[in-house]
Amino acid sequence: MPELRFNVITREWVIIATERAKRPDQFVRKEAKKPLPEHDAKCPFCPGNEAMTPPATFVMPDNSNWRVRVTPNKFAALNYEGERKRVMQGIRRTVTGVGIHEVMVETPAHNMTTALLSDREVEYIIQTYMDRFRFASSDSRIEQVTIVKNHGDAAGTSLEHPHSQMIATPVITSQLRLRLSHALEHFDEYGECIFCRVQSQEVEEGARVVLETEHFVAYVQFATFTPFSFLIMPRRHMACFAEINDAEAADLARTLRRCLAKLYHGLGDPDFNYVLRTAPVEYSGVKYYHWYVSVIPRLTKLAGFELGSGMFINVSLPEENAAFLRGVKVD
Ligand SMILES: [Zn+2]
Ligand SMILES: [Zn+2]
């Protein structure tokens, strides 16, 4: 019998197709990806081609020998310059398209991937996220800051050179607004952060845990929507990513790198997205919300039912996914 499971964080049902669930090894990539060159003369993100992008807004550790380089997106979804203006016209409303859309080049090497970087190099990436998140959050026109990574065609990458993006928007999305309000309702009813509660139950049960470190727990959600998706959640209660301290940032770098290495070695470098899900900075310190990183391998396609209903059918078992990832040995 298939099982419907309720995701208490998103408040959505998911169908776990227990009987026709695929085994974890059926998700392993069959044909190797085509190898990339270490340097591509036409790539705007490769060293030596810096003039092909707008001037850098941030570099780690310095300009002469950068390991991470941030520039405004040349094809930005939103304009940095301009005033946020809301216009109401009858039932219609519009807001001027101001915001911040940056590209964070994660490594000088065209053919590198996070799973194979050193912990120090991933730490540069996390420190870059912290800097850009704080920068965008301090702009009074900005309501929401989203940091994402797209890896591979199925994840929507247009350039193969490893990079993340930050899109800071002049409005808050209904997805985040709903999650904030659901978390607040849970806090009012039960007097606890729902994320802390879920995390402690997952740690206690252990069946869906992928990896535990001093400051983070990576686990597959009980009602996860897609095969091998998992969360990396800080143990310490924090509503906003900007509240992270240096020790936690270093541990996040190592945890993220190890988790991605498990995907890389276990599933043959699958395409994936990861998203930093956080409350906006003005929610720092609230007791009911809790930031985390959501890692979503793109192993299946959305079909009409998912688009039409908002309900996912997961053709794998969360417990088997977690056990499989736990078993992939990484340093
Ligand atoms: Zn490149
Ligand atoms: Zn919490």
CSV table of C-alpha atoms in Angstrom, one decimal, residues 60-289:
chain,number,residue,atom,x,y,z
A,60,MET,CA,38.0,35.8,-1.5
A,61,PRO,CA,40.8,36.1,-0.4
A,62,ASP,CA,42.0,38.9,-2.7
A,63,ASN,CA,41.8,40.2,-6.2
A,64,SER,CA,45.3,39.1,-7.4
A,65,ASN,CA,44.7,35.5,-6.6
A,66,TRP,CA,40.9,35.0,-6.1
A,67,ARG,CA,39.4,31.7,-5.1
A,68,VAL,CA,35.8,33.0,-5.1
A,69,ARG,CA,34.7,36.0,-7.1
A,70,VAL,CA,31.3,37.8,-7.0
A,71,THR,CA,30.0,39.9,-9.9
A,72,PRO,CA,26.6,41.4,-10.8
A,73,ASN,CA,24.8,39.0,-13.1
A,74,LYS,CA,25.3,40.3,-16.7
A,75,PHE,CA,21.8,39.2,-17.5
A,76,ALA,CA,20.3,40.2,-14.2
A,77,ALA,CA,16.6,39.4,-13.5
A,78,LEU,CA,16.4,42.6,-11.5
A,79,ASN,CA,18.1,46.1,-11.7
A,80,TYR,CA,20.4,47.2,-9.0
A,81,GLU,CA,19.8,50.9,-9.7
A,82,GLY,CA,16.4,52.4,-9.1
A,83,GLU,CA,13.7,53.0,-6.6
A,84,ARG,CA,11.2,50.5,-5.3
A,85,LYS,CA,7.8,51.7,-6.3
A,86,ARG,CA,4.6,49.9,-5.8
A,87,VAL,CA,1.7,50.8,-8.2
A,88,MET,CA,-1.9,49.8,-7.6
A,89,GLN,CA,-4.3,50.0,-10.6
A,90,GLY,CA,-7.7,48.6,-9.7
A,91,ILE,CA,-7.0,45.0,-8.7
A,92,ARG,CA,-3.7,44.9,-10.5
A,93,ARG,CA,-0.4,45.7,-8.7
A,94,THR,CA,3.2,46.0,-9.8
A,95,VAL,CA,6.5,46.8,-8.2
A,96,THR,CA,9.5,48.2,-10.1
A,97,GLY,CA,12.0,45.4,-10.8
A,98,VAL,CA,14.8,46.5,-8.5
A,99,GLY,CA,16.9,44.1,-6.6
A,100,ILE,CA,20.3,42.4,-6.5
A,101,HIS,CA,21.3,39.5,-8.8
A,102,GLU,CA,24.8,38.4,-8.3
A,103,VAL,CA,26.9,35.4,-9.6
A,104,MET,CA,29.3,33.9,-7.1
A,105,VAL,CA,32.1,32.1,-9.0
A,106,GLU,CA,33.1,29.3,-6.6
A,107,THR,CA,36.5,28.3,-7.9
A,108,PRO,CA,39.0,29.4,-10.6
A,109,ALA,CA,38.9,25.8,-12.0
A,110,HIS,CA,36.4,25.4,-14.8
A,111,ASN,CA,36.1,21.7,-14.3
A,112,MET,CA,35.9,21.6,-10.5
A,113,THR,CA,32.9,20.7,-8.3
A,114,THR,CA,32.1,21.4,-4.7
A,115,ALA,CA,32.4,17.7,-3.7
A,116,LEU,CA,36.1,17.8,-4.7
A,117,LEU,CA,37.2,21.1,-3.3
A,118,SER,CA,39.1,21.4,0.0
A,119,ASP,CA,37.2,22.4,3.2
A,120,ARG,CA,39.1,25.7,3.1
A,121,GLU,CA,37.9,26.4,-0.4
A,122,VAL,CA,34.3,25.7,0.6
A,123,GLU,CA,34.7,27.9,3.6
A,124,TYR,CA,35.5,30.8,1.3
A,125,ILE,CA,32.2,30.1,-0.5
A,126,ILE,CA,30.2,30.1,2.8
A,127,GLN,CA,32.0,33.3,3.9
A,128,THR,CA,31.0,34.8,0.6
A,129,TYR,CA,27.4,33.8,1.2
A,130,MET,CA,27.5,35.5,4.6
A,131,ASP,CA,29.0,38.7,3.2
A,132,ARG,CA,26.6,38.9,0.3
A,133,PHE,CA,23.6,38.0,2.4
A,134,ARG,CA,24.4,40.7,4.9
A,135,PHE,CA,25.1,43.2,2.1
A,136,ALA,CA,21.7,42.5,0.4
A,137,SER,CA,19.8,42.4,3.7
A,138,SER,CA,21.1,45.9,4.6
A,139,ASP,CA,19.4,47.4,1.4
A,140,SER,CA,16.1,48.9,2.5
A,141,ARG,CA,14.5,48.0,-0.9
A,142,ILE,CA,15.1,44.3,-0.3
A,143,GLU,CA,12.5,42.0,1.4
A,144,GLN,CA,14.0,38.5,0.7
A,145,VAL,CA,17.4,37.2,-0.1
A,146,THR,CA,17.7,33.8,-1.8
A,147,ILE,CA,21.0,32.0,-2.4
A,148,VAL,CA,21.0,29.0,-4.7
A,149,LYS,CA,23.2,26.8,-6.6
A,150,ASN,CA,22.3,25.0,-9.8
A,151,HIS,CA,24.5,22.1,-10.8
A,152,GLY,CA,24.0,20.4,-14.2
A,153,ASP,CA,21.5,20.7,-17.0
A,154,ALA,CA,18.6,19.2,-15.1
A,155,ALA,CA,19.1,21.8,-12.4
A,156,GLY,CA,18.9,24.7,-14.8
A,157,THR,CA,22.6,25.7,-15.2
A,158,SER,CA,23.4,27.8,-18.2
A,159,LEU,CA,27.1,28.0,-17.6
A,160,GLU,CA,29.1,24.9,-16.5
A,161,HIS,CA,31.8,26.8,-14.5
A,162,PRO,CA,30.9,26.2,-10.8
A,163,HIS,CA,28.9,29.1,-9.4
A,164,SER,CA,26.1,30.1,-7.1
A,165,GLN,CA,23.6,32.9,-7.4
A,166,MET,CA,22.0,35.4,-5.0
A,167,ILE,CA,18.7,37.0,-6.0
A,168,ALA,CA,17.5,39.6,-3.6
A,169,THR,CA,13.9,40.7,-4.3
A,170,PRO,CA,11.8,43.7,-3.5
A,171,VAL,CA,8.9,41.6,-2.3
A,172,ILE,CA,8.7,38.5,-0.1
A,173,THR,CA,7.4,35.3,-1.7
A,174,SER,CA,4.2,33.6,-0.6
A,175,GLN,CA,6.2,30.4,0.0
A,176,LEU,CA,8.4,32.0,2.6
A,177,ARG,CA,5.5,34.1,4.1
A,178,LEU,CA,3.4,30.9,4.5
A,179,ARG,CA,6.3,29.0,6.1
A,180,LEU,CA,6.9,31.8,8.6
A,181,SER,CA,3.3,32.0,9.5
A,182,HIS,CA,2.9,28.2,9.8
A,183,ALA,CA,6.0,28.1,12.1
A,184,LEU,CA,4.6,30.9,14.2
A,185,GLU,CA,1.2,29.1,14.6
A,186,HIS,CA,3.1,26.0,15.7
A,187,PHE,CA,5.1,28.0,18.2
A,188,ASP,CA,1.9,29.6,19.6
A,189,GLU,CA,0.2,26.2,19.9
A,190,TYR,CA,3.1,24.1,21.3
A,191,GLY,CA,5.6,26.7,22.6
A,192,GLU,CA,8.5,25.3,20.5
A,193,CYS,CA,10.3,25.8,17.2
A,194,ILE,CA,8.9,23.2,14.9
A,195,PHE,CA,12.3,22.8,13.1
A,196,CYS,CA,14.1,22.1,16.4
A,197,ARG,CA,11.4,19.5,17.3
A,198,VAL,CA,11.6,17.7,13.9
A,199,GLN,CA,15.4,17.7,14.2
A,200,SER,CA,15.5,16.2,17.6
A,201,GLN,CA,13.1,13.5,16.6
A,202,GLU,CA,15.2,12.7,13.5
A,203,VAL,CA,18.4,12.5,15.6
A,204,GLU,CA,16.6,10.2,18.1
A,205,GLU,CA,15.3,7.9,15.5
A,206,GLY,CA,18.4,8.0,13.3
A,207,ALA,CA,16.8,6.2,10.3
A,208,ARG,CA,16.8,9.2,8.0
A,209,VAL,CA,20.0,10.8,9.3
A,210,VAL,CA,22.7,11.2,6.6
A,211,LEU,CA,25.5,12.8,8.7
A,212,GLU,CA,25.9,14.5,12.1
A,213,THR,CA,28.6,17.0,13.0
A,214,GLU,CA,29.3,19.2,16.0
A,215,HIS,CA,27.0,22.0,14.7
A,216,PHE,CA,24.8,20.4,12.0
A,217,VAL,CA,22.6,17.5,11.2
A,218,ALA,CA,21.9,16.4,7.6
A,219,TYR,CA,18.8,14.3,7.2
A,220,VAL,CA,16.2,13.2,4.7
A,221,GLN,CA,12.8,14.4,5.7
A,222,PHE,CA,10.1,11.9,6.7
A,223,ALA,CA,7.9,13.4,4.0
A,224,THR,CA,10.4,14.4,1.5
A,225,PHE,CA,9.1,15.2,-2.0
A,226,THR,CA,11.9,13.9,-4.3
A,227,PRO,CA,14.5,11.1,-4.2
A,228,PHE,CA,17.6,11.8,-2.2
A,229,SER,CA,16.6,15.3,-1.1
A,230,PHE,CA,17.9,16.2,2.3
A,231,LEU,CA,18.3,19.2,4.7
A,232,ILE,CA,21.4,20.4,6.4
A,233,MET,CA,20.2,22.1,9.6
A,234,PRO,CA,22.1,23.9,12.4
A,235,ARG,CA,21.7,22.3,15.8
A,236,ARG,CA,21.6,25.7,17.5
A,237,HIS,CA,18.3,27.5,17.1
A,238,MET,CA,18.7,30.4,14.6
A,239,ALA,CA,16.0,32.0,12.6
A,240,CYS,CA,18.3,33.8,10.2
A,241,PHE,CA,21.5,32.7,8.3
A,242,ALA,CA,23.1,36.0,9.4
A,243,GLU,CA,23.2,34.7,13.0
A,244,ILE,CA,25.8,32.0,12.1
A,245,ASN,CA,29.1,32.3,14.0
A,246,ASP,CA,32.6,31.5,12.6
A,247,ALA,CA,32.8,28.0,14.1
A,248,GLU,CA,29.5,27.1,12.6
A,249,ALA,CA,30.4,28.6,9.2
A,250,ALA,CA,33.5,26.4,9.1
A,251,ASP,CA,31.5,23.4,10.1
A,252,LEU,CA,28.8,24.2,7.5
A,253,ALA,CA,31.5,24.2,4.8
A,254,ARG,CA,32.8,20.8,5.8
A,255,THR,CA,29.3,19.4,6.2
A,256,LEU,CA,28.1,20.7,2.9
A,257,ARG,CA,31.3,19.4,1.1
A,258,ARG,CA,30.9,16.0,2.7
A,259,CYS,CA,27.2,15.7,1.9
A,260,LEU,CA,27.8,16.7,-1.8
A,261,ALA,CA,30.7,14.2,-1.9
A,262,LYS,CA,28.3,11.5,-0.8
A,263,LEU,CA,26.0,12.5,-3.8
A,264,TYR,CA,29.0,12.7,-6.1
A,265,HIS,CA,30.5,9.4,-5.3
A,266,GLY,CA,27.3,7.5,-4.4
A,267,LEU,CA,25.1,8.6,-7.4
A,268,GLY,CA,27.7,9.4,-10.0
A,269,ASP,CA,27.7,13.2,-9.9
A,270,PRO,CA,24.0,13.8,-10.1
A,271,ASP,CA,22.6,17.2,-11.2
A,272,PHE,CA,21.3,19.1,-8.1
A,273,ASN,CA,20.1,22.4,-6.7
A,274,TYR,CA,20.7,23.6,-3.2
A,275,VAL,CA,18.9,26.5,-1.6
A,276,LEU,CA,19.6,28.4,1.6
A,277,ARG,CA,16.3,28.7,3.3
A,278,THR,CA,16.3,31.4,5.9
A,279,ALA,CA,14.0,34.0,7.5
A,280,PRO,CA,14.8,37.6,6.4
A,281,VAL,CA,17.4,39.4,8.6
A,282,GLU,CA,14.7,41.4,10.6
A,283,TYR,CA,13.5,38.0,12.0
A,284,SER,CA,16.9,37.3,13.6
A,285,GLY,CA,16.4,36.0,17.1
A,286,VAL,CA,12.7,34.9,16.7
A,287,LYS,CA,12.0,31.7,18.5
A,288,TYR,CA,9.8,30.0,15.9
A,289,TYR,CA,11.8,29.9,12.6
